[in-house]
């Protein structure tokens, strides 16, 4: 295992401390490391809380700040955070308007966020993200997995929360964005969980895992590595099939790297995905290209398409100030 | 070779086309692919032009836009662009105030930018970046190599150009920032140049290349992989030794990933570097953490420290709008 770490047991704590130091203008790290919170809370705003296993950075901590999240509960690598973490975060960042939990659909996250929601003595609701069209059910999930589409939900709901939208409205908006969003990914190499010390899966030098999950869990099938165009056709095709878009539909296009794939290749995939979209009469009007929802150092990428309505585009464009997404301020 | 590409010969063109589509609000791609330019030129502003081999994305194309560069000439992967490209870019983006070339110190880049500067029938000057303290001279260089410090020069000089500073002043500022900046990197794995098809160098499963260059060229020595703390101590120590900073000095700290190292580990390195800085009585007041100057999919990172004076900090904080760095607008 080749990693820039000290000890397997301290990776998360030291990474959070580095993150908090580098972004001290935006975030504060809870001294007991249960959560990372937005430094400046906004009174009367619904508090947005997300979280999940670490190893997907910048998701979620990189999306704390104005126009996105108020707090994030980081678990150990690929391990759900505990209900205690979520309760502590909620107590800390709820200013009275209630709490919206944004939860990726994995069994551990679902169970723990649900337990926190039931225990929490404050108004709360949850948006469940399940944008991955690769497989129904999986080694980690009942139903579809939540993957890179999470960024779109966190951004659009975060923008609406910043503007003062109430808890029920935010829950409805989050559900609507999730429903409009579909993703699918491919892995060229495995990731290695620090505590495991060896690759999560074995893959041949000429193979790829089509439909992989963001923990390196199996996808649809193991096939020979092919061209960017063919990969984009399969990923984008599956996503478009799921969304059943009309010709002329405007969309967000997120080409997301899994951590080990260089940006140069991600832009090759943008180019290839655009050709598939054009063939379907669909037009990307907002792009996000980079490693936003990663699987440690796994090579590969996912393609996310979200059917954009004018209200979503307008919210997307409002100011945001987080470690990983920033504009307008 | 596992890459998301179509053909080795079309990687650069397709990547540029994807980039231009995704960032059409910021950039325009020259139809003959000689350069990428800022969409909206500003009359009377000195034109800032950089470039070099591709494979280091987001450097340099990701830094085109308000507050940074006006044009970038991309060469093939790890191959210098030609003087023709630089001349074409200069003709296109100079609005009469002259051209400043920002050049990383590699033999090919130096020769070609110098040729372009001599042939160009417009006022021009060049800033040479040579921030890598690992080695004097190298397989690609006479003198020190130019590496991640380039981002700081392009940003600070770009901010001053946006404000209307003249050619001579920008040249002096760029030279001053370069002189205040030092970097050193480490590689855990090799990169693979698409046209070569096999790794640039061989490295053992328990080894690292200390002082590696951004093309995977040799550094100071090949040693056993050690802890993040020990690596940060060596990299940051070498950089601080070069800069000879006084206690109390405020600095920029850039922890730069080479493409294959996840963000989670880069923040572990930020935490470790901060401890070294604290030991030297030096304080990071601006941070940049991420994969900004990459070597394709190479795993590893570099640490850059730049001694910050108040004028540089103030320029850094002004609005910037590029694909890879954005704030204030």
XYZ file of C-alpha atoms in Angstrom:
658
model
C 0.000 0.000 0.000
C 1.487 3.316 -1.112
C -0.105 6.251 0.626
C 0.930 9.584 2.055
C -0.136 8.779 5.601
C 1.333 8.294 9.064
C -0.727 5.572 10.684
C -3.836 3.840 9.423
C -5.625 4.843 12.626
C -4.875 8.543 12.312
C -5.535 9.182 8.618
C -9.012 10.604 9.114
C -8.128 12.786 12.098
C -5.022 14.226 10.455
C -6.803 14.797 7.172
C -9.607 16.643 8.951
C -7.070 18.743 10.841
C -5.291 19.658 7.612
C -8.623 20.466 5.997
C -9.756 22.631 8.897
C -6.459 24.544 8.923
C -6.508 25.126 5.168
C -10.121 26.327 5.177
C -10.346 28.055 8.544
C -12.172 30.957 6.883
C -15.056 28.596 6.018
C -15.197 25.748 8.544
C -14.668 24.796 12.155
C -13.698 21.291 13.236
C -15.490 19.925 16.288
C -12.768 19.274 18.903
C -13.925 15.670 19.290
C -13.900 15.289 15.478
C -17.565 14.259 15.365
C -18.368 16.791 12.661
C -17.080 19.677 10.618
C -19.344 22.713 10.607
C -19.728 25.946 8.774
C -17.973 28.675 10.712
C -20.669 31.327 10.269
C -24.171 30.011 10.855
C -27.162 31.916 9.529
C -30.033 32.400 11.911
C -33.407 31.208 10.661
C -31.913 29.111 7.870
C -32.673 25.393 7.691
C -29.488 23.524 8.620
C -28.233 21.126 5.934
C -26.288 18.166 7.276
C -24.673 15.416 5.269
C -22.011 12.837 5.903
C -20.898 9.339 5.187
C -17.742 7.332 5.015
C -14.520 9.210 4.279
C -12.395 8.494 1.223
C -14.711 10.351 -1.168
C -13.139 13.785 -0.706
C -13.953 16.533 -1.452
C -17.405 15.003 -0.742
C -18.775 15.964 1.792
C -16.522 18.268 3.846
C -15.451 20.189 0.740
C -19.065 21.284 0.290
C -19.524 22.982 3.658
C -20.105 26.715 3.441
C -22.309 29.453 2.067
C -24.764 28.031 -0.459
C -24.213 24.382 0.421
C -23.905 22.450 3.706
C -23.868 23.545 7.346
C -22.288 20.430 8.816
C -20.800 17.106 7.752
C -20.286 13.967 9.837
C -17.298 12.029 8.510
C -17.038 8.315 9.189
C -13.845 6.326 8.906
C -12.889 5.402 5.335
C -15.919 3.850 3.605
C -17.643 3.479 7.005
C -20.831 5.220 8.068
C -20.723 7.896 10.748
C -22.688 7.163 13.920
C -26.042 8.619 15.019
C -24.192 10.374 17.859
C -22.213 12.343 15.319
C -25.354 13.446 13.505
C -27.080 14.427 16.737
C -24.068 16.420 17.875
C -23.900 18.190 14.503
C -27.630 18.943 14.525
C -27.499 20.403 18.037
C -24.619 22.574 16.947
C -25.866 24.021 13.658
C -29.672 24.118 13.898
C -30.632 27.738 14.507
C -34.308 26.935 14.935
C -35.529 26.404 11.374
C -34.977 22.657 11.470
C -32.528 20.206 9.970
C -32.413 18.567 6.559
C -30.272 15.450 6.359
C -28.851 14.619 2.930
C -28.088 10.918 2.870
C -26.572 8.704 0.195
C -28.419 5.410 -0.061
C -26.138 2.901 1.651
C -27.422 0.548 4.313
C -25.182 1.855 7.101
C -25.801 5.520 6.328
C -29.539 4.948 6.015
C -29.772 3.161 9.339
C -27.664 5.657 11.246
C -29.180 8.817 9.778
C -32.654 7.387 10.354
C -31.808 6.632 13.972
C -30.497 10.176 14.415
C -33.617 11.608 12.786
C -35.818 9.674 15.183
C -33.812 10.667 18.233
C -33.507 14.322 17.250
C -35.795 16.587 19.239
C -35.987 19.165 16.429
C -37.882 19.492 13.173
C -36.085 17.418 10.578
C -36.457 15.698 7.258
C -34.183 13.639 5.024
C -33.410 13.549 1.314
C -32.137 10.191 0.109
C -29.794 10.190 -2.889
C -29.956 7.149 -5.170
C -28.749 8.354 -8.560
C -26.604 5.372 -9.588
C -28.398 3.542 -12.404
C -25.798 0.768 -12.673
C -27.458 -1.723 -10.350
C -30.555 -2.252 -8.225
C -29.366 -3.424 -4.803
C -25.678 -4.084 -4.221
C -23.194 -5.289 -1.664
C -23.767 -2.080 0.322
C -27.318 -1.129 -0.629
C -30.966 -1.947 -0.847
C -32.097 -0.158 -3.987
C -29.851 2.107 -6.028
C -26.657 3.615 -4.656
C -26.122 7.321 -4.073
C -23.091 8.622 -5.955
C -21.880 11.792 -7.709
C -25.352 13.276 -8.147
C -25.072 14.126 -4.455
C -23.067 17.211 -5.412
C -25.942 18.566 -7.488
C -28.475 17.963 -4.710
C -26.245 19.533 -2.068
C -25.611 22.568 -4.241
C -29.151 23.232 -5.431
C -30.822 22.546 -2.082
C -28.050 24.500 -0.361
C -28.731 27.508 -2.566
C -32.440 27.388 -1.782
C -31.766 27.026 1.953
C -29.479 30.052 1.837
C -32.366 32.021 0.405
C -34.677 31.027 3.261
C -36.735 28.192 1.830
C -38.416 26.142 4.582
C -37.795 22.548 5.584
C -40.688 20.975 3.659
C -39.857 22.921 0.523
C -36.189 21.930 0.710
C -37.091 18.276 1.195
C -39.348 18.441 -1.875
C -36.670 20.223 -3.909
C -34.016 17.700 -2.916
C -36.245 14.800 -3.845
C -37.008 16.457 -7.182
C -33.337 17.043 -8.016
C -32.491 13.466 -7.040
C -35.260 12.189 -9.278
C -33.958 14.279 -12.181
C -30.430 12.964 -11.755
C -28.792 9.757 -12.939
C -25.197 8.560 -12.810
C -23.065 5.617 -13.787
C -19.351 4.939 -13.377
C -16.482 2.807 -14.557
C -13.285 1.769 -12.752
C -9.965 1.003 -14.402
C -8.141 0.190 -11.173
C -9.073 -0.610 -7.593
C -8.835 1.577 -4.541
C -7.078 0.445 -1.372
C -8.717 1.136 1.982
C -5.909 2.107 4.398
C -7.142 -0.198 7.174
C -7.344 -3.117 4.730
C -3.926 -2.499 3.238
C -4.605 -4.298 -0.025
C -6.753 -3.511 -3.090
C -10.524 -3.798 -2.642
C -10.787 -5.838 -5.835
C -8.509 -7.482 -8.374
C -8.757 -6.377 -11.979
C -6.777 -7.417 -15.031
C -4.414 -5.067 -16.846
C -6.841 -4.916 -19.776
C -10.114 -4.905 -17.848
C -12.563 -2.384 -16.454
C -15.481 -2.656 -14.028
C -18.502 -1.176 -15.774
C -21.040 0.294 -13.365
C -18.665 0.300 -10.389
C -19.735 1.849 -7.093
C -17.821 4.511 -5.218
C -16.374 1.975 -2.774
C -15.066 -0.218 -5.551
C -18.084 -2.486 -5.213
C -19.102 -4.490 -8.282
C -21.073 -2.942 -11.090
C -22.828 -4.527 -14.039
C -20.008 -6.505 -15.494
C -16.285 -6.899 -15.904
C -15.229 -6.247 -19.498
C -12.194 -5.472 -21.609
C -11.040 -1.871 -21.498
C -12.313 -0.027 -24.541
C -12.228 3.513 -25.928
C -13.403 6.687 -24.210
C -16.108 6.987 -26.858
C -17.475 3.519 -26.206
C -17.316 3.987 -22.452
C -19.070 7.354 -22.693
C -21.696 5.819 -24.944
C -22.471 3.113 -22.405
C -22.408 5.348 -19.321
C -24.278 8.260 -20.869
C -26.632 5.904 -22.681
C -27.620 4.172 -19.445
C -28.156 7.489 -17.736
C -30.266 8.919 -20.563
C -32.324 5.735 -20.744
C -33.112 6.069 -17.053
C -34.062 9.732 -17.312
C -36.153 9.451 -20.519
C -35.425 13.029 -21.529
C -37.211 14.888 -24.289
C -35.209 16.273 -27.180
C -34.263 19.858 -26.411
C -33.873 19.183 -22.686
C -31.157 21.244 -20.993
C -28.980 19.335 -18.542
C -26.155 19.551 -16.056
C -23.233 17.321 -17.086
C -20.926 16.168 -14.316
C -17.908 14.130 -15.394
C -16.496 12.999 -12.089
C -13.081 11.459 -11.548
C -12.709 8.716 -8.942
C -9.363 9.988 -7.675
C -6.721 8.322 -9.835
C -7.714 9.595 -13.264
C -6.096 12.788 -14.511
C -8.108 15.817 -15.541
C -6.795 15.524 -19.096
C -8.724 12.258 -19.479
C -11.826 13.628 -17.780
C -12.027 16.300 -20.471
C -11.693 13.615 -23.150
C -14.744 12.042 -21.487
C -16.579 15.395 -21.494
C -15.987 15.608 -25.210
C -17.195 12.038 -25.732
C -20.243 12.488 -23.483
C -21.201 15.652 -25.336
C -21.387 13.689 -28.572
C -23.761 11.199 -26.963
C -25.899 14.007 -25.569
C -25.986 15.698 -28.975
C -27.145 12.456 -30.548
C -30.031 12.378 -28.082
C -30.906 16.004 -28.776
C -29.966 16.978 -25.233
C -27.755 19.952 -24.411
C -25.411 20.452 -21.459
C -25.802 24.012 -20.190
C -23.792 23.645 -16.977
C -20.674 21.505 -16.593
C -18.751 20.263 -13.631
C -15.542 18.376 -14.441
C -13.163 17.063 -11.828
C -12.695 14.634 -8.967
C -15.601 15.592 -6.705
C -16.906 12.230 -5.439
C -13.906 9.966 -5.262
C -13.034 6.449 -4.208
C -9.612 7.134 -2.751
C -7.091 6.582 -5.596
C -9.331 4.484 -7.862
C -8.870 5.256 -11.578
C -12.049 5.757 -13.560
C -14.911 8.178 -13.744
C -18.644 8.544 -13.590
C -21.011 10.484 -15.778
C -23.947 12.258 -14.174
C -26.748 13.952 -16.074
C -29.395 16.049 -14.360
C -32.404 17.400 -16.223
C -32.262 21.117 -15.469
C -35.291 23.339 -15.149
C -34.852 27.135 -15.082
C -35.323 27.305 -11.296
C -32.557 24.754 -10.733
C -30.202 26.600 -13.074
C -30.881 29.872 -11.316
C -30.185 28.307 -7.913
C -27.020 26.647 -9.235
C -25.680 30.022 -10.339
C -26.143 31.797 -6.992
C -23.005 32.460 -4.928
C -21.317 29.516 -3.250
C -18.262 29.481 -1.012
C -16.934 26.081 -0.039
C -13.513 24.458 -0.250
C -14.356 22.567 -3.443
C -16.978 24.707 -5.205
C -16.776 28.457 -5.202
C -18.090 31.299 -7.270
C -19.791 34.638 -6.901
C -18.012 35.368 -3.634
C -1.722 1.333 -20.260
C -5.117 2.062 -18.698
C -6.469 5.398 -19.774
C -9.793 6.940 -20.711
C -8.777 7.860 -24.237
C -9.636 7.034 -27.826
C -6.374 7.191 -29.734
C -2.954 8.265 -28.546
C -2.832 10.792 -31.375
C -6.114 12.487 -30.488
C -5.879 12.753 -26.685
C -4.770 16.373 -26.665
C -7.255 17.569 -29.274
C -10.208 15.813 -27.661
C -9.237 16.952 -24.196
C -8.989 20.563 -25.417
C -12.377 20.260 -27.117
C -13.951 18.921 -23.928
C -12.308 21.683 -21.947
C -13.478 24.407 -24.318
C -17.042 23.067 -24.274
C -17.154 22.836 -20.491
C -15.754 26.326 -20.019
C -17.206 28.167 -22.996
C -18.120 31.070 -20.721
C -14.407 31.654 -20.036
C -12.347 30.427 -23.000
C -12.256 30.054 -26.752
C -10.284 27.318 -28.491
C -8.340 28.353 -31.568
C -9.791 26.319 -34.474
C -6.333 25.019 -35.374
C -5.747 24.121 -31.690
C -2.609 26.259 -31.472
C -3.805 27.992 -28.333
C -6.675 28.455 -25.919
C -7.548 32.054 -25.212
C -9.609 34.054 -22.817
C -12.977 34.732 -24.390
C -13.244 38.362 -23.272
C -10.043 40.335 -23.815
C -9.480 43.562 -21.938
C -8.200 46.469 -23.950
C -5.036 48.078 -22.658
C -4.160 45.162 -20.406
C -0.814 43.404 -20.828
C -1.514 39.962 -22.302
C -0.254 37.061 -20.182
C 0.647 33.961 -22.157
C 1.883 30.677 -20.801
C 2.095 27.138 -22.076
C 4.109 23.986 -22.061
C 3.625 20.298 -22.490
C 0.197 18.886 -21.702
C -0.380 16.293 -19.003
C -0.099 18.813 -16.142
C -3.762 19.825 -16.131
C -5.281 22.012 -14.857
C -1.980 23.829 -15.534
C -2.045 25.917 -17.750
C -5.407 25.982 -19.555
C -7.301 25.829 -16.261
C -5.784 29.191 -15.356
C -7.064 31.169 -18.320
C -9.524 33.899 -17.428
C -10.086 37.034 -15.419
C -7.225 37.603 -12.995
C -4.863 35.064 -14.521
C -3.854 34.188 -18.104
C -5.017 35.467 -21.495
C -3.777 32.569 -23.602
C -2.095 29.198 -23.258
C -0.197 27.209 -25.878
C -0.513 23.491 -25.165
C 2.099 21.104 -26.484
C 1.599 17.376 -26.782
C 1.983 15.455 -23.519
C 5.252 16.523 -21.844
C 6.361 18.173 -25.107
C 6.970 21.882 -25.589
C 4.650 23.915 -27.773
C 6.198 25.514 -30.850
C 7.158 29.160 -31.414
C 4.397 29.315 -34.059
C 1.821 28.620 -31.374
C 3.159 31.387 -29.162
C 3.250 33.870 -32.032
C -0.306 33.009 -33.037
C -1.476 33.394 -29.450
C 0.319 36.708 -29.043
C -1.162 38.125 -32.256
C -4.576 37.090 -31.026
C -4.596 38.369 -27.459
C -2.261 41.373 -27.373
C -4.460 44.458 -27.267
C -1.541 46.861 -27.509
C -0.055 46.851 -24.039
C 2.436 44.118 -24.808
C 2.870 40.463 -23.961
C 4.327 38.766 -20.904
C 5.347 35.154 -21.406
C 5.348 32.973 -18.292
C 7.701 30.073 -18.933
C 8.632 27.078 -16.798
C 12.352 26.392 -16.966
C 12.654 23.378 -19.276
C 15.076 23.359 -22.192
C 12.398 22.928 -24.856
C 10.059 25.562 -23.440
C 12.915 28.005 -22.915
C 14.172 27.635 -26.472
C 10.767 27.919 -28.088
C 9.445 30.791 -25.991
C 12.719 32.646 -26.519
C 12.440 32.146 -30.267
C 8.874 33.431 -30.201
C 9.906 36.428 -28.102
C 12.620 37.321 -30.614
C 10.317 36.932 -33.595
C 7.395 38.797 -32.051
C 6.950 42.293 -33.406
C 5.357 43.571 -30.190
C 6.581 44.657 -26.783
C 7.232 41.561 -24.739
C 9.049 40.204 -21.745
C 9.346 36.803 -20.088
C 9.218 35.517 -16.534
C 11.061 32.246 -16.023
C 9.818 29.943 -13.263
C 12.415 27.784 -11.526
C 11.008 27.028 -8.104
C 11.991 23.350 -7.761
C 14.774 23.102 -5.186
C 15.243 19.345 -5.605
C 18.029 19.453 -8.174
C 20.239 21.845 -10.101
C 20.073 20.806 -13.746
C 18.175 17.674 -14.744
C 17.318 15.462 -17.664
C 15.068 18.239 -19.007
C 16.675 21.374 -17.628
C 19.643 23.616 -17.248
C 19.276 25.057 -13.759
C 16.273 24.406 -11.564
C 12.960 23.147 -12.896
C 9.743 25.143 -12.880
C 6.956 23.312 -11.058
C 3.906 24.068 -8.900
C 5.042 27.555 -7.926
C 3.911 28.506 -11.436
C 0.337 28.733 -10.126
C 1.323 31.412 -7.629
C 3.171 33.444 -10.250
C 0.334 33.186 -12.760
C -2.220 34.216 -10.148
C -0.353 37.124 -8.585
C 0.970 38.541 -11.855
C -2.449 37.931 -13.428
C -4.128 39.942 -10.695
C -1.714 42.830 -11.184
C -2.190 42.738 -14.972
C -5.946 42.854 -14.517
C -5.467 46.036 -12.556
C -3.491 47.662 -15.341
C 0.134 47.245 -14.262
C 2.530 47.723 -17.164
C 4.812 45.186 -18.824
C 8.003 46.098 -16.965
C 6.239 46.119 -13.621
C 4.659 42.735 -14.270
C 7.981 41.245 -15.298
C 9.547 42.552 -12.070
C 6.637 41.260 -9.991
C 6.767 37.826 -11.620
C 10.499 37.583 -11.020
C 9.985 38.609 -7.392
C 7.264 36.027 -6.770
C 9.378 33.325 -8.405
C 12.326 34.273 -6.216
C 10.126 34.081 -3.105
C 8.826 30.631 -4.042
C 10.319 27.184 -3.565
C 8.921 23.704 -4.176
C 9.900 20.070 -3.880
C 7.988 16.901 -4.714
C 7.877 13.171 -4.137
C 6.484 10.399 -6.344
C 5.087 7.088 -5.133
C 4.254 5.749 -8.599
C 5.180 6.581 -12.170
C 3.102 8.290 -14.802
C 2.600 6.777 -18.261
C 2.833 9.030 -21.296
C 0.106 7.903 -23.731
C 2.426 7.900 -26.749
C 4.991 5.824 -24.841
C 2.440 3.338 -23.544
C 4.522 2.185 -20.581
C 5.547 3.781 -17.270
C 8.143 6.558 -17.447
C 10.117 4.945 -14.645
C 10.135 1.752 -12.612
C 9.739 2.008 -8.873
C 9.495 -0.671 -6.209
C 6.333 -1.326 -4.217
C 8.008 0.122 -1.111
C 9.951 2.955 -2.748
C 9.489 6.632 -3.488
C 11.367 9.106 -5.673
C 12.314 12.033 -3.461
C 12.624 15.299 -5.377
C 10.858 13.994 -8.486
C 10.101 16.349 -11.366
C 6.678 16.853 -12.910
C 7.485 14.604 -15.862
C 8.547 11.757 -13.595
C 12.191 12.703 -14.105
C 14.617 11.707 -11.344
C 14.918 13.696 -8.142
C 17.497 13.554 -5.407
C 17.331 9.902 -4.531
C 15.272 6.744 -4.487
C 14.402 5.741 -0.944
C 12.018 3.541 1.030
C 8.533 4.934 1.440
C 8.180 6.534 4.826
C 5.519 8.423 6.792
C 3.718 11.580 5.741
C 5.437 13.382 8.614
C 8.903 12.376 7.495
C 8.148 13.192 3.874
C 6.717 16.583 4.824
C 9.749 17.250 6.978
C 12.120 16.593 4.086
C 10.119 18.470 1.437
C 9.220 21.442 3.600
C 12.663 21.466 5.161
C 14.368 21.692 1.771
C 12.032 24.458 0.699
C 12.522 26.482 3.892
C 16.286 26.040 3.679
C 16.229 27.481 0.187
C 14.077 30.454 1.145
C 15.890 31.327 4.408
C 12.768 32.815 5.952
C 12.735 34.864 9.142
C 10.618 33.694 12.053
C 7.212 35.314 11.855
C 7.175 35.253 8.034
C 3.723 34.767 6.514
C 3.585 32.329 3.608
C 1.415 30.723 0.961
C 1.335 26.937 1.367
C 0.497 24.925 -1.739
C 0.208 21.159 -1.266
C -0.098 19.951 -4.819
C -1.166 16.481 -5.906
C 0.497 14.936 -8.954
C -2.729 13.378 -10.249
C -2.988 9.959 -8.624
C -3.037 10.923 -4.955
C -6.417 11.462 -3.308
C -7.357 14.708 -1.632
C -7.678 12.922 1.708
C -3.922 12.277 1.675
C -3.106 15.795 0.500
C -4.806 17.165 3.616
C -2.743 14.759 5.748
C 0.268 16.406 4.090
C -1.116 19.887 4.817
C -1.357 18.932 8.472
C 2.171 17.544 8.450
C 3.606 20.536 6.575
C 1.974 22.927 9.014
C 3.848 21.289 11.873
C 7.136 21.833 10.057
C 6.248 25.446 9.345
C 5.285 25.987 12.977
C 8.643 24.561 14.049
C 10.349 27.151 11.863
C 8.194 29.971 13.235
C 6.564 30.461 9.840
C 2.813 30.760 9.376
C 0.681 29.793 6.374
C -1.887 32.525 5.765
C -3.145 31.314 2.379
C -3.550 27.667 1.404
C -4.069 25.926 -1.884
C -4.623 22.161 -1.661
C -5.371 19.982 -4.653
C -4.034 18.607 -7.906
C -3.083 21.804 -9.738
C 0.203 20.920 -11.450
C 0.005 17.253 -12.249
C 2.055 14.571 -13.966
C -0.789 12.631 -15.546
C -1.737 9.888 -13.048
C 1.463 9.908 -11.004
C 0.890 9.400 -7.262
C 2.698 11.797 -4.986
C 2.700 15.453 -4.155
C 4.801 18.564 -3.937
C 5.019 21.213 -1.269
C 5.415 24.830 -2.299
C 6.057 27.701 0.068
C 6.027 31.313 -1.038
C 7.063 34.143 1.268
C 4.090 36.466 1.157
C 4.309 40.221 1.470
C 1.113 42.260 2.017
C 0.965 43.368 -1.624
C 1.101 39.777 -2.851
C -1.630 38.704 -0.419
C -3.829 41.566 -1.526
C -3.352 40.650 -5.198
C -4.013 36.963 -4.446
C -7.358 37.851 -2.881
C -8.681 39.892 -5.823
C -11.375 38.251 -7.990
C -10.347 35.420 -10.273
C -12.448 33.458 -12.719
C -10.789 30.488 -14.364
C -11.724 26.827 -14.716
C -9.487 25.757 -11.843
C -9.300 28.784 -9.535
C -12.283 30.977 -8.899
C -13.447 33.387 -6.277
C -14.946 36.831 -5.924
C -16.896 36.500 -9.175
